[in-house]
Coordinates of C-alpha atoms and ligand atoms in Angstrom, one line a residue:
Chain A
M1316 CA -21.0 31.1 -11.6
S1317 CA -19.8 32.6 -14.8
D1318 CA -16.0 31.7 -14.3
L1319 CA -14.5 28.2 -14.5
P1320 CA -14.7 25.9 -11.6
L1321 CA -11.4 25.2 -9.9
L1322 CA -12.3 21.3 -9.8
S1323 CA -14.2 19.5 -12.2
I1324 CA -15.0 15.6 -12.2
R1325 CA -16.5 14.4 -15.3
D1326 CA -18.2 10.8 -15.3
L1327 CA -15.7 9.4 -13.1
H1328 CA -15.5 5.1 -13.2
K1329 CA -13.3 3.4 -11.0
R1330 CA -13.4 -0.5 -10.3
Y1331 CA -11.1 -2.8 -8.2
G1332 CA -11.2 -6.0 -9.4
T1333 CA -15.0 -6.8 -10.5
T1334 CA -16.7 -4.5 -8.1
E1335 CA -17.4 -1.0 -9.4
V1336 CA -16.7 1.7 -6.8
L1337 CA -17.4 4.7 -8.7
R1338 CA -19.9 4.4 -11.3
G1339 CA -19.8 8.0 -13.1
I1340 CA -19.4 10.8 -10.5
S1341 CA -19.6 14.2 -11.7
L1342 CA -18.8 17.2 -9.3
D1343 CA -17.5 20.7 -9.9
V1344 CA -16.2 22.7 -7.2
A1345 CA -15.7 26.3 -7.5
R1346 CA -13.0 28.5 -5.7
G1347 CA -14.1 29.4 -2.3
E1348 CA -16.9 26.6 -1.7
T1349 CA -16.6 24.2 0.9
V1350 CA -18.4 20.9 0.2
A1351 CA -19.2 18.5 2.5
V1352 CA -19.7 14.9 1.1
L1353 CA -21.8 12.5 2.9
G1354 CA -22.5 9.0 2.0
A1355 CA -22.7 5.5 3.8
S1356 CA -19.7 3.5 4.2
G1357 CA -18.5 1.9 1.1
S1358 CA -20.2 4.0 -1.0
G1359 CA -16.8 5.6 -2.6
K1360 CA -16.2 8.8 -0.8
S1361 CA -12.6 8.1 -0.1
T1362 CA -11.9 6.5 -3.7
M1363 CA -13.2 9.5 -5.3
L1364 CA -11.2 11.8 -2.8
R1365 CA -7.9 10.1 -3.8
C1366 CA -8.8 10.0 -7.4
V1367 CA -8.7 14.1 -7.2
N1368 CA -4.9 14.0 -6.1
H1369 CA -4.4 10.9 -8.1
L1370 CA -3.5 8.6 -5.1
E1371 CA -5.6 6.2 -7.0
R1372 CA -6.0 6.1 -10.9
P1373 CA -9.5 6.2 -12.4
D1374 CA -10.5 4.0 -14.9
S1375 CA -12.6 6.6 -17.0
G1376 CA -13.8 9.9 -16.9
S1377 CA -11.7 13.0 -16.3
I1378 CA -10.8 15.3 -13.3
S1379 CA -9.0 18.8 -14.1
L1380 CA -7.8 21.0 -11.3
G1381 CA -7.7 24.8 -12.8
G1382 CA -8.1 23.6 -16.1
E1383 CA -5.2 21.2 -16.1
L1384 CA -5.9 17.3 -16.4
V1385 CA -4.9 15.2 -13.1
G1386 CA -3.0 12.5 -13.7
F1387 CA -2.7 12.6 -17.4
T1388 CA -1.8 14.9 -20.4
T1389 CA -3.2 15.0 -23.9
T1390 CA -1.2 14.7 -26.8
R1391 CA -1.0 14.3 -30.3
R1392 CA -1.7 10.5 -30.2
G1393 CA -4.4 11.1 -27.3
P1394 CA -4.2 11.0 -23.7
R1395 CA -1.0 9.7 -21.9
M1396 CA -0.6 8.6 -18.3
L1397 CA 1.9 11.1 -16.4
T1398 CA 4.9 9.8 -14.4
E1399 CA 4.9 9.8 -10.6
T1400 CA 7.3 12.6 -10.6
E1401 CA 5.1 14.6 -12.9
I1402 CA 2.0 14.1 -11.1
A1403 CA 3.8 15.0 -7.8
R1404 CA 4.1 18.8 -9.0
Q1405 CA 0.3 18.3 -9.2
R1406 CA -0.2 16.9 -6.1
S1407 CA 1.3 19.8 -4.5
R1408 CA -1.5 22.2 -5.8
T1409 CA -3.8 20.0 -3.3
G1410 CA -3.5 19.2 0.4
M1411 CA -4.8 16.2 2.0
V1412 CA -5.8 15.5 5.4
F1413 CA -6.3 11.5 6.6
Q1414 CA -8.6 9.9 8.9
N1415 CA -5.4 8.3 10.5
F1416 CA -3.4 11.7 10.5
N1417 CA -0.3 9.8 8.7
L1418 CA 2.2 12.1 10.4
F1419 CA 6.0 11.0 9.7
P1420 CA 6.5 9.5 12.9
H1421 CA 10.2 9.8 13.0
W1422 CA 10.3 13.6 12.3
T1423 CA 9.1 16.6 14.9
V1424 CA 6.0 18.1 14.6
L1425 CA 7.7 21.0 13.1
R1426 CA 9.6 19.1 10.4
N1427 CA 6.4 17.2 9.4
V1428 CA 5.1 20.5 8.2
T1429 CA 8.5 22.0 6.8
E1430 CA 9.8 19.2 4.8
G1431 CA 7.1 19.6 2.2
P1432 CA 7.9 23.3 1.8
V1433 CA 11.8 22.4 1.6
R1434 CA 11.6 19.5 -0.7
V1435 CA 8.7 20.5 -3.0
R1436 CA 8.4 24.2 -3.0
G1437 CA 12.1 25.0 -2.7
L1438 CA 11.6 27.2 0.6
D1439 CA 14.9 27.5 2.1
R1440 CA 15.3 26.0 5.8
S1441 CA 14.9 29.1 7.6
E1442 CA 12.0 30.5 5.3
A1443 CA 10.0 26.8 6.2
R1444 CA 10.8 27.1 9.9
E1445 CA 9.2 30.5 10.0
L1446 CA 6.2 29.5 7.9
G1447 CA 5.7 26.2 10.2
L1448 CA 5.8 27.9 13.1
R1449 CA 3.3 30.5 11.9
L1450 CA 1.0 27.3 10.7
L1451 CA 1.7 25.6 14.2
A1452 CA 0.5 28.8 15.9
T1453 CA -2.8 28.9 13.7
V1454 CA -3.8 25.3 14.9
G1455 CA -2.5 26.2 18.3
L1456 CA 0.4 24.1 18.6
E1457 CA 3.6 26.0 18.1
E1458 CA 4.8 25.1 21.5
R1459 CA 4.7 21.3 20.4
A1460 CA 6.7 22.3 17.5
S1461 CA 9.6 19.9 18.9
S1462 CA 7.8 17.2 19.9
Y1463 CA 7.1 14.0 18.0
P1464 CA 4.0 12.7 16.8
K1465 CA 3.4 9.7 19.3
H1466 CA 3.6 12.2 22.3
L1467 CA 0.5 14.2 20.8
S1468 CA -3.3 13.3 21.1
G1469 CA -5.2 12.5 18.5
G1470 CA -7.0 15.8 18.2
Q1471 CA -3.6 17.5 18.4
Q1472 CA -1.9 15.0 15.8
Q1473 CA -4.7 16.2 13.1
R1474 CA -4.3 19.7 13.7
V1475 CA -0.6 19.2 13.0
S1476 CA -1.7 17.4 9.8
I1477 CA -3.5 20.3 8.6
A1478 CA -0.8 22.4 9.0
R1479 CA 1.1 20.2 7.1
A1480 CA -1.3 20.3 4.3
L1481 CA -1.7 24.2 4.6
A1482 CA 2.1 24.4 4.1
M1483 CA 2.1 23.6 0.9
D1484 CA -0.1 26.6 -0.1
P1485 CA -2.7 24.5 -1.8
E1486 CA -5.5 25.6 -4.1
L1487 CA -7.9 22.6 -2.9
L1488 CA -7.9 20.9 0.5
L1489 CA -9.0 17.5 1.0
F1490 CA -10.3 16.1 4.1
D1491 CA -11.2 12.4 4.2
E1492 CA -13.1 12.0 7.6
P1493 CA -10.9 14.0 9.6
T1494 CA -12.7 13.6 12.8
S1495 CA -13.6 9.7 12.8
A1496 CA -10.5 8.7 14.6
L1497 CA -10.9 10.8 17.4
D1498 CA -12.4 10.7 20.8
P1499 CA -15.6 12.6 20.7
A1500 CA -14.0 15.0 23.2
N1501 CA -11.0 16.0 20.7
V1502 CA -13.5 16.4 17.5
G1503 CA -14.5 20.1 18.4
E1504 CA -10.7 21.3 18.2
V1505 CA -10.2 20.0 14.9
T1506 CA -13.7 21.0 13.3
S1507 CA -13.0 24.5 14.8
V1508 CA -10.0 24.8 12.8
M1509 CA -11.5 23.7 9.7
K1510 CA -14.5 25.8 10.2
R1511 CA -11.8 28.9 10.3
L1512 CA -10.2 27.8 7.1
A1513 CA -13.6 27.6 5.6
D1514 CA -14.6 31.0 6.8
G1515 CA -11.3 32.4 5.4
G1516 CA -12.3 31.2 1.7
S1517 CA -10.3 28.2 1.5
T1518 CA -11.7 25.6 -1.1
M1519 CA -12.4 22.3 0.5
I1520 CA -14.0 19.0 0.1
V1521 CA -14.8 17.3 3.7
V1522 CA -15.7 13.8 3.5
T1523 CA -17.6 13.9 7.0
H1524 CA -20.2 11.9 9.2
E1525 CA -20.5 15.0 11.2
I1526 CA -23.6 16.6 10.0
G1527 CA -23.1 19.3 12.6
F1528 CA -20.1 20.6 10.9
A1529 CA -21.4 20.2 7.6
R1530 CA -24.1 22.3 8.7
A1531 CA -21.9 24.9 10.3
A1532 CA -19.0 25.1 7.6
A1533 CA -20.1 23.8 4.5
T1534 CA -21.8 25.8 1.8
R1535 CA -23.0 22.8 -0.2
V1536 CA -23.7 19.2 0.6
V1537 CA -23.0 16.3 -1.7
V1538 CA -24.4 12.8 -1.1
I1539 CA -22.7 9.9 -2.8
A1540 CA -24.5 6.3 -2.6
D1541 CA -23.0 3.1 -4.4
G1542 CA -20.5 5.3 -6.5
L1543 CA -23.0 7.7 -7.8
V1544 CA -24.1 11.6 -6.6
V1545 CA -27.5 11.2 -5.4
E1546 CA -27.9 14.8 -4.1
D1547 CA -25.9 18.0 -4.5
G1548 CA -27.3 21.1 -3.2
P1549 CA -27.0 24.1 -0.9
T1550 CA -26.6 22.9 2.7
Q1551 CA -29.9 23.7 4.3
Q1552 CA -31.6 22.6 1.6
V1553 CA -30.2 19.2 1.3
L1554 CA -29.9 18.6 5.0
D1555 CA -33.5 20.0 6.1
A1556 CA -35.2 19.0 3.0
P1557 CA -33.4 16.2 1.1
R1558 CA -35.0 15.3 -2.3
S1559 CA -33.7 11.9 -2.5
P1560 CA -34.9 9.0 -0.7
V1561 CA -31.2 7.9 0.1
T1562 CA -30.2 11.0 1.6
Q1563 CA -33.6 11.0 3.9
T1564 CA -32.6 7.5 5.0
F1565 CA -28.5 8.4 5.3
L1566 CA -29.7 11.4 7.3
E1567 CA -32.0 9.5 9.7
N1568 CA -29.7 6.8 10.3
T1569 CA -26.4 8.9 10.9
L1570 CA -28.3 11.5 13.0
Y1571 CA -30.1 9.1 15.4
G1572 CA -27.9 5.7 14.9
A1573 CA -25.1 7.9 15.7
R1574 CA -26.4 9.2 19.0
T1575 CA -27.9 6.1 20.3
T1576 CA -25.2 4.1 19.5
G1577 CA -22.5 6.8 20.7
A1578 CA -20.5 6.1 17.9
N1579 CA -19.8 7.0 14.0
E1580 CA -19.4 3.6 12.6
R1581 CA -16.7 3.8 9.7
Chain B
M250 CA 7.4 -20.8 50.2
K251 CA 5.4 -20.6 53.3
T252 CA 6.8 -17.2 54.7
A253 CA 6.9 -16.0 51.3
D254 CA 3.0 -16.3 50.7
A255 CA 2.4 -15.4 54.2
D256 CA 4.3 -12.3 53.4
A257 CA 2.7 -11.8 50.0
A258 CA -1.3 -11.6 51.7
P259 CA -2.0 -8.2 51.4
T260 CA -2.5 -6.9 54.8
T261 CA -5.6 -5.0 55.4
D262 CA -4.6 -2.2 58.1
Q263 CA -8.3 -1.0 59.5
S264 CA -6.4 1.8 61.1
K265 CA -5.2 3.7 58.1
P266 CA -7.9 4.2 55.3
A267 CA -6.7 2.8 52.1
S268 CA -6.7 6.8 50.1
R269 CA -4.1 7.8 53.0
T270 CA -1.6 4.9 51.9
D271 CA 1.2 6.2 50.0
I272 CA 2.4 3.6 47.7
A273 CA 5.6 5.5 47.3
D274 CA 6.7 3.3 50.2
A275 CA 5.4 0.1 48.5
R276 CA 7.6 -3.2 48.8
R277 CA 7.9 -5.3 45.8
A278 CA 5.5 -8.2 45.7
P279 CA 8.0 -11.5 46.6
Q280 CA 9.2 -13.3 43.9
P281 CA 9.9 -16.8 45.2
W282 CA 10.5 -18.5 41.7
T283 CA 13.0 -15.9 40.9
W284 CA 15.3 -17.5 43.8
V285 CA 14.3 -21.1 43.1
T286 CA 15.1 -20.9 39.5
A287 CA 18.4 -18.8 40.7
L288 CA 19.7 -21.5 43.3
L289 CA 19.0 -24.1 40.3
A290 CA 21.3 -22.1 37.8
G291 CA 23.8 -21.8 40.8
V292 CA 24.2 -25.4 41.0
L293 CA 24.2 -26.3 37.6
L294 CA 27.2 -23.4 36.7
A295 CA 29.3 -24.6 39.9
Q296 CA 29.3 -28.2 38.5
L297 CA 30.0 -27.0 34.7
G298 CA 32.5 -24.9 36.2
T299 CA 34.4 -27.2 38.4
M300 CA 34.1 -29.8 35.3
M301 CA 35.7 -27.2 32.9
V302 CA 38.5 -26.7 35.4
R303 CA 39.0 -30.4 36.7
N304 CA 39.0 -31.9 33.3
P305 CA 42.5 -31.9 32.0
N306 CA 41.4 -32.4 28.4
F307 CA 40.9 -28.7 28.3
E308 CA 44.2 -27.7 28.6
W309 CA 43.6 -24.2 29.6
D310 CA 47.5 -23.5 29.8
V311 CA 47.4 -24.2 26.1
V312 CA 44.5 -22.0 25.6
A313 CA 46.2 -19.1 27.4
R314 CA 49.4 -19.7 25.5
H315 CA 47.6 -19.4 22.1
L316 CA 44.8 -16.8 22.3
F317 CA 47.4 -14.3 21.6
D318 CA 49.5 -16.5 19.2
T319 CA 50.3 -14.4 16.1
R320 CA 49.0 -16.7 13.7
I321 CA 45.5 -16.8 15.8
L322 CA 45.5 -13.0 15.4
H323 CA 46.4 -12.8 12.0
G324 CA 43.4 -15.3 11.5
L325 CA 41.0 -12.9 13.2
L326 CA 42.4 -9.9 11.2
V327 CA 41.5 -12.1 8.0
T328 CA 38.0 -13.1 9.5
C329 CA 37.3 -9.3 10.3
Y330 CA 38.4 -8.2 6.7
L331 CA 36.2 -11.0 5.4
T332 CA 33.1 -9.9 7.5
V333 CA 33.4 -6.5 6.8
L334 CA 34.0 -6.6 2.9
A335 CA 31.6 -9.7 2.4
M336 CA 28.9 -7.7 4.3
A337 CA 29.5 -4.4 2.7
I338 CA 28.7 -6.1 -0.7
G339 CA 25.8 -7.9 0.8
V340 CA 24.6 -4.5 2.4
I341 CA 25.2 -2.2 -1.0
F342 CA 24.0 -4.9 -3.3
G343 CA 21.0 -6.0 -1.3
G344 CA 19.9 -2.6 -1.4
V345 CA 20.3 -2.4 -5.0
L346 CA 18.4 -5.8 -5.5
A347 CA 15.5 -4.5 -3.0
A348 CA 15.4 -1.1 -5.2
F349 CA 15.0 -3.2 -8.2
R350 CA 12.3 -5.4 -6.9
I351 CA 10.1 -2.5 -6.0
T352 CA 10.7 -0.3 -9.6
A353 CA 8.1 -0.1 -12.2
N354 CA 10.7 -1.6 -14.5
P355 CA 9.8 -5.4 -15.0
V356 CA 12.8 -6.3 -16.4
L357 CA 14.7 -5.4 -13.2
R358 CA 12.1 -6.7 -10.9
A359 CA 12.9 -10.1 -12.9
F360 CA 16.4 -9.8 -12.4
A361 CA 16.3 -9.3 -8.7
A362 CA 13.7 -12.3 -8.2
G363 CA 15.8 -14.7 -10.3
Y364 CA 19.1 -13.6 -8.5
I365 CA 17.5 -14.0 -4.9
W366 CA 15.8 -17.3 -6.0
V367 CA 19.3 -18.9 -7.1
F368 CA 21.6 -17.2 -4.4
R369 CA 19.0 -17.7 -1.5
G370 CA 18.4 -21.2 -2.8
T371 CA 21.6 -23.0 -2.9
P372 CA 24.2 -23.5 -0.1
Q373 CA 26.8 -20.7 0.8
L374 CA 29.4 -23.5 1.2
V375 CA 28.6 -24.7 -2.4
Q376 CA 28.8 -21.1 -3.5
L377 CA 32.1 -20.7 -2.1
I378 CA 33.7 -23.6 -3.5
F379 CA 32.0 -22.9 -7.0
W380 CA 33.5 -19.3 -6.9
F381 CA 37.2 -20.5 -6.1
N382 CA 36.7 -23.2 -9.0
I383 CA 35.4 -20.8 -11.4
A384 CA 38.7 -21.1 -13.4
L385 CA 37.4 -24.6 -14.6
L386 CA 34.3 -22.8 -16.0
M387 CA 36.2 -19.5 -17.6
P388 CA 39.5 -19.8 -17.5
K389 CA 39.9 -16.3 -18.5
I390 CA 38.2 -13.4 -17.1
G391 CA 38.2 -10.0 -18.9
I392 CA 36.2 -7.0 -19.4
G393 CA 35.1 -5.7 -22.6
I394 CA 32.1 -5.0 -24.5
P395 CA 29.8 -8.2 -24.7
F396 CA 30.5 -9.9 -28.2
G397 CA 32.7 -7.2 -28.7
P398 CA 36.5 -6.1 -27.9
V399 CA 38.1 -7.0 -25.0
F400 CA 39.7 -4.2 -22.9
W401 CA 41.2 -6.2 -20.1
E402 CA 41.7 -10.0 -19.8
A403 CA 43.6 -12.0 -17.0
D404 CA 44.3 -15.8 -16.1
A405 CA 41.1 -16.5 -13.7
N406 CA 43.3 -19.1 -11.4
A407 CA 45.7 -15.8 -11.0
V408 CA 43.0 -13.6 -10.5
I409 CA 40.8 -15.9 -8.0
T410 CA 42.6 -16.1 -4.4
P411 CA 41.0 -17.5 -2.0
F412 CA 40.2 -14.4 0.0
F413 CA 38.8 -13.0 -3.4
A414 CA 36.5 -16.3 -3.9
A415 CA 35.6 -15.9 -0.3
V416 CA 34.5 -12.0 -0.4
V417 CA 32.6 -12.8 -3.8
G418 CA 30.9 -16.0 -2.8
L419 CA 30.0 -14.6 0.6
G420 CA 28.8 -11.1 -0.3
L421 CA 26.8 -12.4 -3.3
H422 CA 24.8 -15.1 -1.3
E423 CA 24.4 -12.0 1.5
A424 CA 23.3 -9.9 -1.0
A425 CA 20.1 -12.2 -1.6
Y426 CA 19.3 -12.4 2.2
Q427 CA 19.8 -8.5 2.7
A428 CA 17.5 -7.5 0.0
E429 CA 14.7 -9.7 1.6
I430 CA 15.4 -7.8 4.6
Y431 CA 15.0 -4.3 3.2
R432 CA 11.9 -5.6 1.3
A433 CA 10.4 -6.9 4.5
G434 CA 11.5 -3.7 6.3
L435 CA 9.8 -1.5 3.5
L436 CA 6.6 -3.7 3.7
A437 CA 6.4 -2.9 7.4
V438 CA 6.0 1.1 7.1
D439 CA 2.4 2.0 7.1
E440 CA 0.7 2.5 3.5
G441 CA -0.5 5.8 4.8
Q442 CA 3.1 7.1 5.0
T443 CA 3.5 7.0 1.2
D444 CA -0.3 8.3 0.5
A445 CA 1.1 11.3 3.2
A446 CA 4.3 12.1 1.2
R447 CA 2.6 11.7 -2.2
S448 CA -0.3 14.0 -1.0
I449 CA 2.1 16.7 -0.2
G450 CA 3.9 16.1 -3.7
M451 CA 6.9 14.3 -2.7
K452 CA 8.6 12.6 -5.9
P453 CA 9.1 8.9 -5.6
M454 CA 12.6 8.9 -5.0
T455 CA 12.6 11.5 -2.0
I456 CA 9.5 9.4 -0.4
F457 CA 11.7 6.2 -0.7
V458 CA 15.2 8.2 0.5
K459 CA 13.2 10.3 3.4
I460 CA 10.0 8.4 4.1
R461 CA 10.1 4.8 3.6
L462 CA 13.8 4.0 4.3
P463 CA 14.3 5.6 7.5
Q464 CA 11.1 4.0 9.2
A465 CA 12.3 0.5 7.7
M466 CA 15.5 1.0 9.4
R467 CA 14.0 -0.3 12.8
F468 CA 12.9 -3.2 11.3
I469 CA 16.0 -3.7 8.9
V470 CA 18.9 -3.0 11.8
P471 CA 18.1 -6.0 13.7
P472 CA 17.9 -8.9 11.2
T473 CA 21.1 -7.1 9.9
F474 CA 22.9 -7.4 12.8
S475 CA 22.0 -11.0 13.2
Q476 CA 23.2 -11.2 9.4
I477 CA 26.7 -9.7 10.4
I478 CA 27.1 -12.0 13.5
G479 CA 26.0 -14.8 11.3
M480 CA 28.4 -13.8 8.6
T481 CA 31.3 -13.5 11.3
K482 CA 30.9 -17.1 11.9
A483 CA 30.0 -18.1 8.1
T484 CA 33.5 -16.9 7.3
S485 CA 34.6 -20.1 8.8
L486 CA 33.8 -21.9 6.0
V487 CA 36.5 -20.2 4.2
S488 CA 38.8 -22.6 5.8
V489 CA 37.3 -25.3 3.4
I490 CA 39.0 -23.3 0.2
G491 CA 42.3 -22.6 2.0
G492 CA 41.3 -18.8 3.3
A493 CA 43.5 -18.3 6.3
E494 CA 40.9 -16.9 8.5
L495 CA 40.5 -17.8 12.3
L496 CA 39.4 -21.2 12.0
F497 CA 42.0 -22.2 9.5
S498 CA 45.1 -20.7 11.7
A499 CA 43.7 -22.6 14.6
Q500 CA 43.4 -25.8 12.3
E501 CA 47.3 -25.2 11.2
I502 CA 48.2 -24.9 14.7
F503 CA 46.5 -28.1 16.0
S504 CA 47.1 -30.0 13.1
D505 CA 50.9 -29.9 14.2
T506 CA 50.2 -30.1 17.8
F507 CA 47.1 -32.4 17.9
Q508 CA 45.7 -29.9 20.6
T509 CA 42.5 -29.8 19.1
I510 CA 40.2 -28.9 21.7
P511 CA 42.3 -26.0 23.2
L512 CA 42.6 -24.5 19.9
L513 CA 39.0 -24.7 19.0
I514 CA 38.3 -22.9 22.4
V515 CA 40.8 -20.3 21.7
A516 CA 38.8 -19.7 18.1
C517 CA 35.5 -19.6 19.8
I518 CA 36.5 -17.1 22.6
W519 CA 37.5 -14.7 19.7
Y520 CA 34.5 -15.2 18.0
L521 CA 32.6 -14.6 21.0
V522 CA 34.3 -11.3 21.5
L523 CA 33.8 -10.2 17.9
T524 CA 30.1 -11.1 18.3
T525 CA 29.7 -9.1 21.6
V526 CA 31.4 -6.3 20.3
L527 CA 28.7 -6.2 17.2
N528 CA 25.9 -6.5 20.1
F529 CA 27.4 -3.7 21.7
F530 CA 27.1 -1.5 18.4
Q531 CA 23.9 -2.6 17.8
Y532 CA 22.3 -1.3 20.9
F533 CA 23.1 2.4 19.7
I534 CA 22.1 2.0 16.2
E535 CA 18.8 0.7 17.3
A536 CA 18.4 3.4 19.9
Y537 CA 19.0 6.0 17.2
Y538 CA 16.7 4.7 14.5
A539 CA 14.0 4.3 17.3
K540 CA 13.4 7.8 17.4
G541 CA 9.7 8.7 17.6
A542 CA 8.8 5.1 18.6
T543 CA 8.0 3.3 21.9
R544 CA 10.3 0.2 22.1
A545 CA 12.9 -1.7 23.9
V546 CA 16.3 -2.9 23.1
P547 CA 16.5 -6.7 24.3
T548 CA 19.6 -7.7 26.6
N549 CA 22.6 -9.5 26.3
A550 CA 26.2 -9.2 27.1
G551 CA 26.8 -6.7 24.2
T552 CA 23.9 -4.6 25.0
W553 CA 24.3 -4.8 28.8
I554 CA 27.7 -3.0 28.2
A555 CA 26.2 -0.3 25.9
R556 CA 23.4 0.4 28.4
R557 CA 25.8 1.0 31.0
V558 CA 28.0 3.0 28.8
S559 CA 25.3 5.4 27.7
R560 CA 24.1 5.7 31.3
L561 CA 27.7 6.8 32.3
R562 CA 28.0 9.1 29.2
S563 CA 25.0 11.2 30.0
R564 CA 25.1 10.7 33.7
G565 CA 21.6 10.3 34.2
P566 CA 18.5 8.1 33.8
E567 CA 18.5 5.4 31.0
R568 CA 17.6 7.2 27.7
T569 CA 14.0 6.8 27.4
E570 CA 11.3 8.0 25.0
A571 CA 10.6 11.2 27.0
N572 CA 14.1 12.5 26.3
P573 CA 15.2 10.8 23.2
Q574 CA 18.0 12.8 22.4
Ligands
ATP1699 N1 -7.8 -0.9 -2.7 C1 -8.8 -1.2 -2.8 N2 -9.0 -2.7 -3.4 C2 -10.3 -3.2 -3.3 N3 -11.2 -2.7 -2.9 C3 -11.1 -1.6 -2.3 C4 -10.2 -0.7 -2.1 N4 -10.3 0.5 -1.8 C5 -11.7 0.6 -1.4 N5 -12.5 -0.5 -1.9 C6 -13.4 -1.2 -1.9 O1 -14.5 -0.2 -2.7 C7 -15.6 0.4 -1.8 C8 -15.6 2.0 -1.4 O2 -14.2 2.3 -0.6 P1 -14.3 3.7 0.1 O3 -13.0 3.8 0.8 O4 -14.5 4.6 -1.3 O5 -15.6 3.9 0.5 P2 -16.1 5.3 1.6 O6 -17.3 5.7 1.0 O7 -14.8 6.2 1.9 O8 -16.2 4.6 3.0 P3 -16.1 4.7 4.5 O9 -17.1 5.5 4.9 O10 -16.2 3.4 5.2 O11 -14.6 5.6 4.1 C9 -15.6 -0.5 -0.4 O12 -16.5 -1.5 -0.7 C10 -14.0 -0.8 -0.2 O13 -14.1 -2.3 0.2
MG1700 MG1 -13.6 6.4 3.6

């Protein structure tokens, strides 16, 4: 790995009130990698992901994307926070898929996908429409283009939200437990879209409880516990021969706990 | 009651297996209490009706004579003007205040909070009288640079007519309420919406105008219509400072003729007409902002008419979620 990583997180700290949620996370992601992030509930996975596109402002450390500091700029008088408008431009370089989809309910499926390209990338309506329909086709939903999100199943909604993220032509895709809100029967349709993206060379960070998906699609697995990276290595090594005892317990609990209770607790 | 209960008991027809029963032929379950309340309501209505017809003090002939009296119609027009102008100030300035409340600028936030505190915390009537008498406080009103030259100046008593005081007084009071309505509406929109919009790189203004506000409208429209209806009635307060609106016109007539009750009825009829018309429009506006949502608009006289009109227009079943356009 000689060239610069696409994403570089250095010693990231974040606290809410008195609880320190991130306690010095460091993580590099190279172009084309698919990184699965595992960890117990409350360990800080979402917070880390939300710092990457600056939905949360970290307290210390740094994040850079393609060599550019996220959320801040360096001036002669030291670092300065960017304004929301300046950050917006940076955010358009990443795409995010949320646990609860967060589709815009007042817009049709197609408009959910095209509005970003029109308002942020400056595409004209017909170009955006063409792009939107093509992306909806790749997630298998072109015939639902004129439906409203409420009338789609959870799995379909999540596929639309993946199309919405892809429409920005992002360099990095962030997934925060994309299948946790889905019926078990709908998980596969979403993970298979994600698998195809991973195979197609997209750079992705996927917070997930789906060990099966991690095994099939991730090039690397990172385990977070109590706001720290406790394990980081190739998928097979982390899943089959974890070094950290935290990872071992976590994998046991997730694999057997999930199977016996029949549900992934948040 | 007995027969109704016997009718309600499910019949277990052994000759027909349950799986063969076609529910398309099903009757409605009997609702005896609907009939009982209908009977009671009928009796009460009949009594009320008889009283209204028999009691000569209603003087229905006077009501009929004055319903389209030019003075009443002129007052009605003034009431409409007042409502529209005061609401326009309330809706627009309220929007500005709500925007102030959610900006990052602490000075604007404090201004909005202080404004709402004062204007929502003092009675409307007192504010009206205050604006009408503003000349006592500031005999001259002008436009210029603070502590600097004045470009235009006039006598406050000449500028502040009852109509002007009414529009300003009602409008500024309304703005405080509208600001709170907007704020509540914006709070009702899921934060995940903002997250998602930010995640695709939308700018704060775009997020506000395209994502949050349209979704907040569903929560803003119903209370705003309540406010318009409230405003229609609140304009009657203007009679106190001599604004010639509907109530004032009725008062002018009955102070001459002493036909107090019939003229108050005339005023009430017109107020009801106005509020019914408002309900009628509310139906269509709520239906418009309900796009993509599953909800029902409540029934009253205005929405009842509106629903029938919209059904006639589309010549089909009532507009439902499945065919929102
Ligand atoms: N906005 C917030 N204010 C206060 N505390 C917060 C906030 N967001 C998260 N936290 C706390 O920070 C901790 C880490 O939260 P985070 O959502 O990052 O965990 P997670 O690893 O994503 O967990 P999960 O698997 O449940 O999604 C939790 O204890 C949570 O309660
Ligand atoms: Mg989380």
